[in-house]
Amino acid sequence: MTEALDAFRAEVRDWLEANCPEEMRDGGSGEENICWGGKRWQFQSEAQKVWLERMAAKGWTVPTWPKDYGGGGLSRDEDKILQSEMRRIKARSPLQSFGIWMLGPALLHFGTHEQKAHYLPPIARGEVRWCQGYSEPGAGSDLASVQSRAEPRGDHFVVNGQKVWTSYADKADWIFALLRTDKDAPKHKGISFVLIDMSSEGVSTRPIRLISGSSPFCETFFDDVKVPREQVVGEENRGWDVAKYLLTHEREMISGGGGGLLGGRGVGAMLDGADDPVLRAGAMTCEIDALAMGLTLERYKDMAKTGSVGDASAMLKYYGTELNKRRNEVMMLAGGSDALEWDGAHGSLPADWLRSKANSIEGGTSEVMLSIISRRVLGLPA
Amino acid sequence: MTEALDAFRAEVRDWLEANCPEEMRDGGSGEENICWGGKRWQFQSEAQKVWLERMAAKGWTVPTWPKDYGGGGLSRDEDKILQSEMRRIKARSPLQSFGIWMLGPALLHFGTHEQKAHYLPPIARGEVRWCQGYSEPGAGSDLASVQSRAEPRGDHFVVNGQKVWTSYADKADWIFALLRTDKDAPKHKGISFVLIDMSSEGVSTRPIRLISGSSPFCETFFDDVKVPREQVVGEENRGWDVAKYLLTHEREMISGGGGGLLGGRGVGAMLDGADDPVLRAGAMTCEIDALAMGLTLERYKDMAKTGSVGDASAMLKYYGTELNKRRNEVMMLAGGSDALEWDGAHGSLPADWLRSKANSIEGGTSEVMLSIISRRVLGLPA
Amino acid sequence: MTSLLKTEDETMLADSARGFLDDAAPVSHLRGLRDAGKVHDPALWAQMAEMGWTGVLVPEEAGGADMGHAAAGILAGEMGKTLVCSPFIGTAVIAATALRQVANDRASAALRGIAEGKTIYALAVDEGPKHDPDAAQMEAVADGNGFRISGAKTFVCDGMSADRVLVLARTGEGLTLFDLPTDRDGITRSAMSLVDSRDAARITFDAVAATGDDVLGQVDDAMTVLRPALEAGQAALAAEMGGVAAGAFAMTVEYLKERKQFGVPIGMFQALQHRAAHLWCETEVTASAIAHAGRKLDEDPAQATLAVSLAKARATQTVTLAVQEGVQMHGGIGMTDAFDMGFYMKRARVAAEWLGDYGYHAAIVARLREI
Amino acid sequence: MTSLLKTEDETMLADSARGFLDDAAPVSHLRGLRDAGKVHDPALWAQMAEMGWTGVLVPEEAGGADMGHAAAGILAGEMGKTLVCSPFIGTAVIAATALRQVANDRASAALRGIAEGKTIYALAVDEGPKHDPDAAQMEAVADGNGFRISGAKTFVCDGMSADRVLVLARTGEGLTLFDLPTDRDGITRSAMSLVDSRDAARITFDAVAATGDDVLGQVDDAMTVLRPALEAGQAALAAEMGGVAAGAFAMTVEYLKERKQFGVPIGMFQALQHRAAHLWCETEVTASAIAHAGRKLDEDPAQATLAVSLAKARATQTVTLAVQEGVQMHGGIGMTDAFDMGFYMKRARVAAEWLGDYGYHAAIVARLREI
């Protein structure tokens, strides 16, 4: 077993050495360096395009997906080796997308073979870009209170309604959305998980400006949009099951980025010489918690390998996002008046700080996470 | 008006000068220096006895009660002058008791003339000591879930049941208790506010040991105790009204002591040279909050002069007690291992620290206070 | 000391200010300025002058209303509730307090200019990212009968709109406060794009000539004039922050009552109830500290340092909590620029830093309380 | 590094420890000792020796089980859950780790004594109210071929039960660690009445004679031996505190489910639910830091300082919150001595101070992380 893994590691290392373009080895992980793919994608450079194509050909844009659907068919241990070898040479991620993170897992779990064969390979190759349509105006944490309608009319639905917080909807080719297909059923019933081509007639989007400035979020409107009924994932009226399954995935994803550290970075210099116990104590405590949170993410990843983390993942989402808010507050405080200017001495810090306030709202609020933990992990009565 | 008050101040000053014994001018306010009164009271000194007698003769043990019932009949402004003149010469309080703080206000508001005339003067003179019987085992914050019974039998009740957290029940002459007089009525109905002589047959007490050590709290048991029906305050089965009225008084009283400060006292020296930002920041923040809380108590006292503070008094109870817990935590931390010993270098600090944890439980938990504020002050839906 | 409760006069002042501001400067007024790329509304300022607000701390003989610091705090608090954008604190509070420490004709004339709404002042003290007057390094070198001032100041609030600037600079034996017109040769201002959309500038001084007439108070003794001015400003700013907290809190409680989720108003959820109730307690306790600072400045100004730092520290902590809870309890809508809560959060952050952050004032309290 | 999840062996160790301790040392065991005025149960310690726990860090050649620091942490954690009173950390963790740094026959014999449960050790480092090994002032003055040690140590945990004591003293060029029997002439012990009812002593040294044989490690170089021992102790103590937090939390959650008020289980109140859920998150995050410290000490002990201080800091904060919420959520009954929650609160406070409080370890983290 270990020998096989060692052999795999050597193979990966050689292949990366031969195939990863030099420009893609800069560890670039900022927003501006992400390759999102899609029909209208403008590659940043030839290297970015080549890197995507080569990785997609190996199935390594989605290493653990089955080979039949464009994946690499890797085991979890093999995937871990691939990731560590990529980190070793500071290789960029070739492709990121909501298709990979969210629709893929949903289709793999709930989709028909035809759906998987049709939708997954273009995601793996970065040819089709997806966005998510869950939230609606006035619904907030109550995701099941979906009002947007998909009325069955023979072999298709007619979709009407509005979604908000649809990230990158203005750049996406397709959207997966929760829509009410039976208006008489109880709240959690009668919802379906529907795939819609954004180029369909009647679909429009409008960007949302946040307190932190422009954002990837949009409002998305459906006005008598015709959608074939075979574009439902899972059973019709059982879309809530799909949504719940995906919410767990989303939680883990969002928390993943939350464990940022202060140490060794700007804040060390910012704090240098600061004689303020309040600021110092805040920074120290925040760093301690961030280090411990980083270890917790590792522990939970290991746990996920042997079974499911399940509802405990709500902890990662809650703690990671609250921590990230605290970290941003500490940095703003350390920056003082220099950090009060948009694009001033500390660059995007003020916008990042404001943006971080959404962390504990999007993808399930902190309050929802705490309720999940109290009921499903601690077993307190509902 | 101001002239009249100035004249009153001069009169008070002269009288105090002539009548307050020298030994009673030491500002002694520790538990050991309190004069509680009662049939079995042992005066600490002749001076303590003389001081009580002289003040009681003026009605100044209860300055604002009507003269007819043993009080001084002072206006609020006159009372303020009396208190400030007593503080000026560091005069001790001549008498403290639950009779003064709680039963008195209840009787003045709900009692008959006969009850007032019968019960109030002995309280004012320190001749009868009262204790409170509200809580029952297993009831906690749900004070209205009274199980102890007072069964009407002609002109008397037969009382059976158990009370807990009856402070000084082992030293008190009488108890005022909430008892269920109608077991078929809804929870908040069917309760009466009953006065019981502790020397009645069938009354017994047992002290409660706390995590902080021995305590004034007792369990009090009633076993077929016969109580005349005229010893009900207010209407029979309407005792909850009396209890609610008193809870507000209790809140203000308990919070009154909560605004203790760190500065200028031991903790300054304890912290001296401490280079720990966590400890320093904690102490600084605690002191800031305590100073502001002290100002808030003054503001609320002034507010109470012109009208009722009402449910907002829940803030004083909540914030004052939580602050006192924090203050004790800071002092324990500052004391380090020296503060871990019972009666060690920092005296009663460890016991005080542990005892402080009850502040946010007794007299209405912090949770109950927050619920009162959210519903009755903020008007959030119940 | 006078009670911390509002007097009848003060209640009337607050009510009339509220009435005026709800009409003339609701939050949409600030939004409008921002969207138009402006940081100052001369018409609003003129109205404030007409009502006597700009002269709230100007002696009557100089044309002011001389209402005192408690009154200034009440006005600032009402402005805070709707995030009113004006040079009130820098001009009507800080500069007026500095100027009235000085008994000369120039100061009187300057005070009259403030009362009449004709002169806007800014305070240029800080050179680094944290408020620290004692650390000022900018030099005013003796030059003939006067000085040449060189160096740079940052976070000069109202600095772009200001006609005059109070500048702290190091002279031979100490610090000196200069009162200069912003159009004097050698002064260059550049706008800071603050997150709260308010006016602030970086100002560089390139061998700016100053005479003895430009000195406010005595050479080498800035603090006799500046300390009362700073404390007055800090108290008024604390009052403004109390208003910001109150405004954000009121929006939040309204939202908790109206907004439904899972079929009930979200204000029925006990976890939110308790957090809202806790926040209300914080605002109440802070309100006492703010009222006390105003009273103390009016009645015992030489001993007001503790009261002022207490108010600024508490206000900073409370408004921070208020806007954080405000955004979180509003959920996604609280994050949108179209909604007002973000403006409250941004103003709270800038006000937290201006004239000393929490740690700065906590250290003063700790020193005075021997902690 | 090995995964932070428990291995199968570790799970078995934890389960068997739990089984034994639930029977032999539930909280009532500590209560019984306290009520009897005792601070140590020799029979319990003998059983721990039989099970190999006292030798958890003793090399096999000295009769130990040599299971490593992660295993020691697992045992300490299980002990923490029921507040087991024993000299485990001082003897089986700290002293054993110190002794195994030294490759000589005396150290081997001492390790064997520990493994066999025959020798109890205490660590005498602190002289003031806060843990600070570098500040030790006690002097060991050269005297002939040996030393004369004079001074006083405080907060010596297990000091009254101990047969031997590791003493840190200042020698010519630095600090030296001595390993002395507690019955040596000139040593006087007095019991400290700690709030957690555990064993601690003040020890005075009055010209106590020590020879080169009594030195553990090298003269003037205590830290080579002491630092690993302290870090091992801090990690095990953090693990114990994790157990204390888990024990208090489990009691609290049970109570929330069972206790009814206003007609429903109090665990239905959302404010309590959210606080309990938050506390659970804290315990989970802390559990990772504790597991990591054990792994690091086993696999990379020279670089374990950050991991250890992280664990002790987190554990201190978490257990403090756990016992505070524990008492508050239990209401009045949590305040009574008849109920166990108070014991958890008291142990948490003492453990918070022992071997460095939150601020001490936070400062180490800050230094290593360049904050």
Tab-separated table of N, CA, C and O in Angstrom, chain D residues 27 69 80 118 173 177-178 184 216 314 323 364:
chain	number	residue	atom	x	y	z
D	27	VAL	N	-15.755	11.826	40.996
D	27	VAL	CA	-15.566	13.078	41.737
D	27	VAL	C	-15.748	12.858	43.245
D	27	VAL	O	-15.115	13.516	44.067
D	69	HIS	N	4.146	11.067	25.258
D	69	HIS	CA	3.429	12.229	25.783
D	69	HIS	C	1.963	12.263	25.358
D	69	HIS	O	1.109	12.718	26.109
D	80	GLY	N	-8.805	14.272	34.346
D	80	GLY	CA	-9.461	15.570	34.470
D	80	GLY	C	-10.977	15.463	34.477
D	80	GLY	O	-11.651	16.204	35.200
D	118	LYS	N	6.809	3.997	43.778
D	118	LYS	CA	7.411	4.110	45.105
D	118	LYS	C	7.857	5.537	45.435
D	118	LYS	O	8.036	5.875	46.599
D	173	GLU	N	26.927	30.742	37.666
D	173	GLU	CA	26.795	31.288	36.319
D	173	GLU	C	25.385	31.147	35.740
D	173	GLU	O	25.161	31.452	34.580
D	177	LEU	N	19.422	22.689	38.586
D	177	LEU	CA	18.288	21.902	39.079
D	177	LEU	C	18.800	20.830	40.040
D	177	LEU	O	19.660	20.006	39.671
D	178	PHE	N	18.298	20.857	41.271
D	178	PHE	CA	18.690	19.867	42.277
D	178	PHE	C	17.569	18.859	42.473
D	178	PHE	O	16.386	19.200	42.371
D	184	ARG	N	15.543	15.925	53.794
D	184	ARG	CA	16.903	16.399	54.056
D	184	ARG	C	16.870	17.536	55.076
D	184	ARG	O	15.945	18.352	55.082
D	216	LEU	N	20.759	17.565	39.001
D	216	LEU	CA	20.185	16.850	37.859
D	216	LEU	C	20.647	17.598	36.610
D	216	LEU	O	20.326	18.760	36.409
D	314	ARG	N	-4.985	27.716	25.303
D	314	ARG	CA	-6.349	27.376	24.883
D	314	ARG	C	-7.102	26.638	25.985
D	314	ARG	O	-8.271	26.903	26.239
D	323	VAL	N	-16.454	26.068	33.124
D	323	VAL	CA	-16.923	26.014	34.516
D	323	VAL	C	-17.803	27.223	34.836
D	323	VAL	O	-18.738	27.111	35.634
D	364	ILE	N	4.467	33.612	25.041
D	364	ILE	CA	5.373	32.707	24.322
D	364	ILE	C	4.897	32.528	22.879
D	364	ILE	O	5.683	32.605	21.928
